[in-house]
């Protein structure tokens, strides 16, 4: 998660944790927190440190009725995630807050968050960052070639309307399932903080820089088709299990479910180049920017590309991609929209 995203979500996260602390009835209580799609990068333990800090800050304010709140964390991701790296990184938190650190315990939890993960009414707070725009697979009609998104790997101007509808309907199905599952697992008054890539406009074709990010990948794959390294049919049948919704779509699905009250929802933008959080409209070193964007996208897409095309093209593909992105950043400082939604389980 970039620094800007951390700054945007921090006050919302702390407010949610304060409300959860307030709802704990016993003087000695355990708060259960789950991070869904935790990954294994340098920011994996961000939510752990933020929650510990928020609980510690809140309980210190209640000196006259000091509460002992222990926090049980569950870090969730698919079995292929590098949990060994995650647990080795826990050493970073050893001295968090000194001797006054709230007692906390961390466990890994394997599995897709599109299935039941916890006992009913057992979790106080769910967090998910940069995950919910991804599906576990592309729509069946695309994988079976009933419909073809020729030359594209995501939604763009040449994408057939029926294909756009498939992406949209799949997101609706999966997001509704996610809300239903989490509602059952949350305690009464439990909360969620979700951040994921979206789009600024409700218009289906207005995906902006998010779509451009993947258009440039498709452009690089097409260059490998011309070189004879990739079969055109392989490119035409490759689609990302991804969908960037609008704020309007997200709010409509949450309200239709009647499972959550929306505490806070907004959209902000973050730069493609992850190390650049300045407000300037210019990328000072677009070559380095292109290389860094390529590393980030490679980390996300490599397993999907290898599964579909094999691993022979990976190195060349992302060398070319870094150069193409650098040229794009030379023209414009590209950004992608991020939707942040803070939800509270509805009381019926």
mmCIF file of C-alpha atoms in Angstrom, residues 36-268:
data_model
loop_
_atom_site.group_PDB
_atom_site.id
_atom_site.type_symbol
_atom_site.label_atom_id
_atom_site.label_comp_id
_atom_site.label_asym_id
_atom_site.label_seq_id
_atom_site.Cartn_x
_atom_site.Cartn_y
_atom_site.Cartn_z
ATOM 1 C CA UNK A 36 -8.305 -10.598 3.819
ATOM 2 C CA UNK A 37 -5.869 -10.873 0.920
ATOM 3 C CA UNK A 38 -2.904 -9.971 3.117
ATOM 4 C CA UNK A 39 -0.215 -10.815 0.493
ATOM 5 C CA UNK A 40 3.427 -11.038 1.620
ATOM 6 C CA UNK A 41 5.041 -7.724 0.680
ATOM 7 C CA UNK A 42 6.573 -5.017 2.866
ATOM 8 C CA UNK A 43 3.145 -3.653 3.848
ATOM 9 C CA UNK A 44 1.555 -6.961 4.862
ATOM 10 C CA UNK A 45 1.748 -6.125 8.557
ATOM 11 C CA UNK A 46 0.535 -2.544 8.106
ATOM 12 C CA UNK A 47 -2.967 -3.312 9.358
ATOM 13 C CA UNK A 48 -1.568 -5.223 12.359
ATOM 14 C CA UNK A 49 0.532 -2.267 13.500
ATOM 15 C CA UNK A 50 -2.277 0.233 12.796
ATOM 16 C CA UNK A 51 -4.846 -1.734 14.808
ATOM 17 C CA UNK A 52 -2.445 -2.263 17.716
ATOM 18 C CA UNK A 53 -1.654 1.447 17.730
ATOM 19 C CA UNK A 54 -5.345 2.389 17.609
ATOM 20 C CA UNK A 55 -6.308 0.013 20.429
ATOM 21 C CA UNK A 56 -3.398 1.205 22.534
ATOM 22 C CA UNK A 57 -4.252 4.866 21.934
ATOM 23 C CA UNK A 58 -7.918 4.358 22.793
ATOM 24 C CA UNK A 59 -7.341 2.328 25.956
ATOM 25 C CA UNK A 60 -4.779 4.846 27.205
ATOM 26 C CA UNK A 61 -7.489 7.511 27.030
ATOM 27 C CA UNK A 62 -9.533 5.454 29.465
ATOM 28 C CA UNK A 63 -7.013 5.453 32.311
ATOM 29 C CA UNK A 64 -9.780 5.553 34.925
ATOM 30 C CA UNK A 65 -11.305 2.353 33.546
ATOM 31 C CA UNK A 66 -8.333 0.797 31.826
ATOM 32 C CA UNK A 67 -9.409 -2.102 29.652
ATOM 33 C CA UNK A 68 -7.201 -5.056 28.859
ATOM 34 C CA UNK A 69 -7.867 -5.723 25.176
ATOM 35 C CA UNK A 70 -6.053 -8.611 23.552
ATOM 36 C CA UNK A 71 -6.063 -8.684 19.770
ATOM 37 C CA UNK A 72 -6.221 -11.873 17.715
ATOM 38 C CA UNK A 73 -5.164 -11.305 14.107
ATOM 39 C CA UNK A 74 -5.866 -13.634 11.215
ATOM 40 C CA UNK A 75 -3.868 -12.992 8.040
ATOM 41 C CA UNK A 76 -5.729 -14.541 5.124
ATOM 42 C CA UNK A 77 -4.643 -15.313 1.570
ATOM 43 C CA UNK A 78 -4.550 -18.157 -0.937
ATOM 44 C CA UNK A 79 -2.281 -21.174 -0.291
ATOM 45 C CA UNK A 80 0.320 -19.901 -2.793
ATOM 46 C CA UNK A 81 1.029 -16.837 -0.636
ATOM 47 C CA UNK A 82 4.467 -16.704 1.019
ATOM 48 C CA UNK A 83 3.347 -17.045 4.644
ATOM 49 C CA UNK A 84 6.910 -17.947 5.703
ATOM 50 C CA UNK A 85 7.980 -14.436 4.710
ATOM 51 C CA UNK A 86 4.961 -12.980 6.519
ATOM 52 C CA UNK A 87 5.774 -14.710 9.785
ATOM 53 C CA UNK A 88 9.469 -13.863 9.573
ATOM 54 C CA UNK A 89 8.395 -10.233 9.187
ATOM 55 C CA UNK A 90 6.617 -10.363 12.559
ATOM 56 C CA UNK A 91 9.937 -9.574 14.207
ATOM 57 C CA UNK A 92 9.433 -6.019 12.968
ATOM 58 C CA UNK A 93 6.588 -5.640 15.459
ATOM 59 C CA UNK A 94 8.404 -6.949 18.525
ATOM 60 C CA UNK A 95 9.157 -3.503 19.919
ATOM 61 C CA UNK A 96 5.978 -1.793 18.746
ATOM 62 C CA UNK A 97 4.821 0.468 21.551
ATOM 63 C CA UNK A 98 7.519 -0.737 23.957
ATOM 64 C CA UNK A 99 6.462 -2.529 27.136
ATOM 65 C CA UNK A 100 2.963 -1.061 26.944
ATOM 66 C CA UNK A 101 2.040 -2.837 23.704
ATOM 67 C CA UNK A 102 -1.399 -4.395 23.680
ATOM 68 C CA UNK A 103 -1.174 -8.203 23.801
ATOM 69 C CA UNK A 104 -1.640 -9.527 20.270
ATOM 70 C CA UNK A 105 -1.505 -12.886 18.514
ATOM 71 C CA UNK A 106 -1.104 -13.547 14.787
ATOM 72 C CA UNK A 107 -2.191 -16.604 12.829
ATOM 73 C CA UNK A 108 -2.313 -17.432 9.120
ATOM 74 C CA UNK A 109 -5.558 -18.482 7.492
ATOM 75 C CA UNK A 110 -5.521 -20.121 4.058
ATOM 76 C CA UNK A 111 -8.397 -19.904 1.628
ATOM 77 C CA UNK A 112 -10.442 -17.712 -0.691
ATOM 78 C CA UNK A 113 -12.474 -14.936 0.912
ATOM 79 C CA UNK A 114 -15.276 -15.920 -1.456
ATOM 80 C CA UNK A 115 -16.082 -18.781 0.909
ATOM 81 C CA UNK A 116 -16.836 -19.054 4.633
ATOM 82 C CA UNK A 117 -13.690 -18.509 6.695
ATOM 83 C CA UNK A 118 -14.842 -17.986 10.306
ATOM 84 C CA UNK A 119 -17.512 -19.212 12.714
ATOM 85 C CA UNK A 120 -20.690 -17.151 12.805
ATOM 86 C CA UNK A 121 -20.468 -13.886 14.766
ATOM 87 C CA UNK A 122 -16.820 -14.339 15.742
ATOM 88 C CA UNK A 123 -14.992 -11.411 14.030
ATOM 89 C CA UNK A 124 -15.023 -7.776 15.147
ATOM 90 C CA UNK A 125 -13.213 -6.131 12.245
ATOM 91 C CA UNK A 126 -12.440 -7.117 8.641
ATOM 92 C CA UNK A 127 -9.820 -5.317 6.559
ATOM 93 C CA UNK A 128 -9.054 -5.848 2.878
ATOM 94 C CA UNK A 129 -6.691 -3.762 0.781
ATOM 95 C CA UNK A 130 -6.179 -3.851 -3.017
ATOM 96 C CA UNK A 131 -7.853 -7.258 -3.347
ATOM 97 C CA UNK A 132 -11.573 -7.104 -4.081
ATOM 98 C CA UNK A 133 -11.199 -6.029 -7.719
ATOM 99 C CA UNK A 134 -9.808 -9.533 -8.392
ATOM 100 C CA UNK A 135 -11.892 -12.660 -9.037
ATOM 101 C CA UNK A 136 -10.707 -16.237 -8.693
ATOM 102 C CA UNK A 137 -11.362 -16.825 -12.428
ATOM 103 C CA UNK A 138 -12.642 -15.075 -15.555
ATOM 104 C CA UNK A 139 -16.310 -15.452 -16.571
ATOM 105 C CA UNK A 140 -16.950 -18.975 -17.848
ATOM 106 C CA UNK A 141 -18.143 -17.725 -21.238
ATOM 107 C CA UNK A 142 -14.708 -16.165 -21.793
ATOM 108 C CA UNK A 143 -12.669 -19.142 -20.599
ATOM 109 C CA UNK A 144 -14.725 -21.450 -22.860
ATOM 110 C CA UNK A 145 -14.384 -19.004 -25.800
ATOM 111 C CA UNK A 146 -18.172 -18.695 -26.152
ATOM 112 C CA UNK A 147 -17.382 -14.985 -26.360
ATOM 113 C CA UNK A 148 -13.998 -13.522 -27.303
ATOM 114 C CA UNK A 149 -12.436 -10.230 -26.209
ATOM 115 C CA UNK A 150 -10.142 -10.146 -29.248
ATOM 116 C CA UNK A 151 -6.782 -8.451 -28.718
ATOM 117 C CA UNK A 152 -7.726 -7.251 -25.234
ATOM 118 C CA UNK A 153 -7.022 -8.585 -21.780
ATOM 119 C CA UNK A 154 -9.504 -6.330 -19.980
ATOM 120 C CA UNK A 155 -12.207 -3.773 -20.857
ATOM 121 C CA UNK A 156 -11.341 -1.184 -23.501
ATOM 122 C CA UNK A 157 -13.053 0.558 -26.429
ATOM 123 C CA UNK A 158 -12.956 -2.503 -28.696
ATOM 124 C CA UNK A 159 -14.368 -4.860 -26.048
ATOM 125 C CA UNK A 160 -17.762 -6.271 -27.169
ATOM 126 C CA UNK A 161 -20.748 -5.137 -25.014
ATOM 127 C CA UNK A 162 -21.581 -8.743 -24.103
ATOM 128 C CA UNK A 163 -18.083 -9.199 -22.683
ATOM 129 C CA UNK A 164 -18.393 -5.999 -20.635
ATOM 130 C CA UNK A 165 -21.684 -7.324 -19.255
ATOM 131 C CA UNK A 166 -20.013 -10.607 -18.273
ATOM 132 C CA UNK A 167 -17.318 -8.769 -16.310
ATOM 133 C CA UNK A 168 -19.928 -6.580 -14.620
ATOM 134 C CA UNK A 169 -22.275 -9.441 -13.691
ATOM 135 C CA UNK A 170 -19.415 -11.510 -12.315
ATOM 136 C CA UNK A 171 -18.309 -8.654 -10.054
ATOM 137 C CA UNK A 172 -21.892 -8.263 -8.807
ATOM 138 C CA UNK A 173 -22.166 -11.987 -8.004
ATOM 139 C CA UNK A 174 -18.843 -12.165 -6.177
ATOM 140 C CA UNK A 175 -19.237 -8.890 -4.262
ATOM 141 C CA UNK A 176 -22.725 -9.865 -3.070
ATOM 142 C CA UNK A 177 -21.304 -13.223 -1.936
ATOM 143 C CA UNK A 178 -18.456 -11.478 -0.107
ATOM 144 C CA UNK A 179 -20.886 -9.194 1.756
ATOM 145 C CA UNK A 180 -23.158 -12.096 2.719
ATOM 146 C CA UNK A 181 -20.275 -14.194 4.053
ATOM 147 C CA UNK A 182 -18.707 -11.389 6.062
ATOM 148 C CA UNK A 183 -22.069 -10.321 7.511
ATOM 149 C CA UNK A 184 -22.557 -13.799 8.973
ATOM 150 C CA UNK A 185 -19.036 -13.873 10.403
ATOM 151 C CA UNK A 186 -19.132 -10.421 12.045
ATOM 152 C CA UNK A 187 -20.401 -9.840 15.547
ATOM 153 C CA UNK A 188 -23.321 -7.445 15.947
ATOM 154 C CA UNK A 189 -21.959 -3.976 15.253
ATOM 155 C CA UNK A 190 -18.832 -5.415 13.607
ATOM 156 C CA UNK A 191 -17.103 -3.354 10.933
ATOM 157 C CA UNK A 192 -15.179 -3.623 7.655
ATOM 158 C CA UNK A 193 -12.713 -1.323 5.926
ATOM 159 C CA UNK A 194 -12.298 -2.128 2.239
ATOM 160 C CA UNK A 195 -9.994 -0.454 -0.286
ATOM 161 C CA UNK A 196 -9.766 -1.545 -3.907
ATOM 162 C CA UNK A 197 -9.093 -0.136 -7.346
ATOM 163 C CA UNK A 198 -12.133 1.324 -9.063
ATOM 164 C CA UNK A 199 -13.026 3.828 -11.742
ATOM 165 C CA UNK A 200 -13.949 7.499 -11.504
ATOM 166 C CA UNK A 201 -16.947 7.432 -13.821
ATOM 167 C CA UNK A 202 -20.116 5.337 -13.706
ATOM 168 C CA UNK A 203 -19.820 5.014 -17.501
ATOM 169 C CA UNK A 204 -18.691 1.474 -18.292
ATOM 170 C CA UNK A 205 -16.068 2.461 -20.843
ATOM 171 C CA UNK A 206 -14.511 5.182 -18.671
ATOM 172 C CA UNK A 207 -11.934 3.063 -16.850
ATOM 173 C CA UNK A 208 -9.260 5.687 -17.376
ATOM 174 C CA UNK A 209 -5.743 4.942 -16.220
ATOM 175 C CA UNK A 210 -6.712 1.572 -14.717
ATOM 176 C CA UNK A 211 -7.643 0.290 -18.167
ATOM 177 C CA UNK A 212 -4.568 1.926 -19.719
ATOM 178 C CA UNK A 213 -2.331 0.015 -17.319
ATOM 179 C CA UNK A 214 -3.581 -3.260 -18.805
ATOM 180 C CA UNK A 215 -3.890 -1.934 -22.358
ATOM 181 C CA UNK A 216 -0.129 -1.430 -22.279
ATOM 182 C CA UNK A 217 0.341 -5.055 -21.181
ATOM 183 C CA UNK A 218 -1.850 -6.144 -24.114
ATOM 184 C CA UNK A 219 0.198 -3.917 -26.436
ATOM 185 C CA UNK A 220 3.409 -5.617 -25.288
ATOM 186 C CA UNK A 221 1.872 -9.075 -25.717
ATOM 187 C CA UNK A 222 0.774 -8.090 -29.224
ATOM 188 C CA UNK A 223 4.366 -7.090 -30.041
ATOM 189 C CA UNK A 224 5.397 -10.620 -29.051
ATOM 190 C CA UNK A 225 2.697 -11.995 -31.360
ATOM 191 C CA UNK A 226 4.253 -10.043 -34.242
ATOM 192 C CA UNK A 227 7.664 -11.498 -33.335
ATOM 193 C CA UNK A 228 6.230 -15.017 -33.358
ATOM 194 C CA UNK A 229 6.820 -15.541 -29.618
ATOM 195 C CA UNK A 230 3.109 -15.710 -28.782
ATOM 196 C CA UNK A 231 0.214 -17.184 -30.780
ATOM 197 C CA UNK A 232 -2.536 -14.691 -31.610
ATOM 198 C CA UNK A 233 -5.176 -17.182 -30.442
ATOM 199 C CA UNK A 234 -3.445 -17.328 -27.057
ATOM 200 C CA UNK A 235 -3.660 -13.549 -26.729
ATOM 201 C CA UNK A 236 -7.315 -13.464 -27.832
ATOM 202 C CA UNK A 237 -8.257 -15.986 -25.140
ATOM 203 C CA UNK A 238 -6.338 -14.305 -22.300
ATOM 204 C CA UNK A 239 -8.467 -12.150 -19.979
ATOM 205 C CA UNK A 240 -7.803 -10.844 -16.495
ATOM 206 C CA UNK A 241 -10.102 -12.013 -13.664
ATOM 207 C CA UNK A 242 -10.487 -8.385 -12.679
ATOM 208 C CA UNK A 243 -13.110 -5.655 -12.530
ATOM 209 C CA UNK A 244 -12.824 -2.016 -11.448
ATOM 210 C CA UNK A 245 -16.264 -0.851 -10.220
ATOM 211 C CA UNK A 246 -17.501 2.693 -9.809
ATOM 212 C CA UNK A 247 -18.447 4.163 -6.434
ATOM 213 C CA UNK A 248 -22.059 4.195 -7.646
ATOM 214 C CA UNK A 249 -21.964 0.437 -8.327
ATOM 215 C CA UNK A 250 -20.387 -0.331 -4.971
ATOM 216 C CA UNK A 251 -22.877 1.769 -2.999
ATOM 217 C CA UNK A 252 -25.826 0.283 -4.903
ATOM 218 C CA UNK A 253 -24.758 -3.302 -4.184
ATOM 219 C CA UNK A 254 -24.151 -2.570 -0.489
ATOM 220 C CA UNK A 255 -27.522 -0.853 -0.114
ATOM 221 C CA UNK A 256 -29.354 -3.594 -2.031
ATOM 222 C CA UNK A 257 -27.881 -6.255 0.269
ATOM 223 C CA UNK A 258 -29.276 -4.508 3.389
ATOM 224 C CA UNK A 259 -26.512 -6.255 5.314
ATOM 225 C CA UNK A 260 -24.316 -3.223 6.019
ATOM 226 C CA UNK A 261 -24.696 0.460 6.775
ATOM 227 C CA UNK A 262 -22.245 2.670 4.897
ATOM 228 C CA UNK A 263 -20.246 4.670 7.424
ATOM 229 C CA UNK A 264 -17.930 6.260 4.888
ATOM 230 C CA UNK A 265 -17.238 5.803 1.183
ATOM 231 C CA UNK A 266 -15.093 7.903 -1.110
ATOM 232 C CA UNK A 267 -12.706 7.764 -4.029
ATOM 233 C CA UNK A 268 -9.162 9.106 -4.101
#
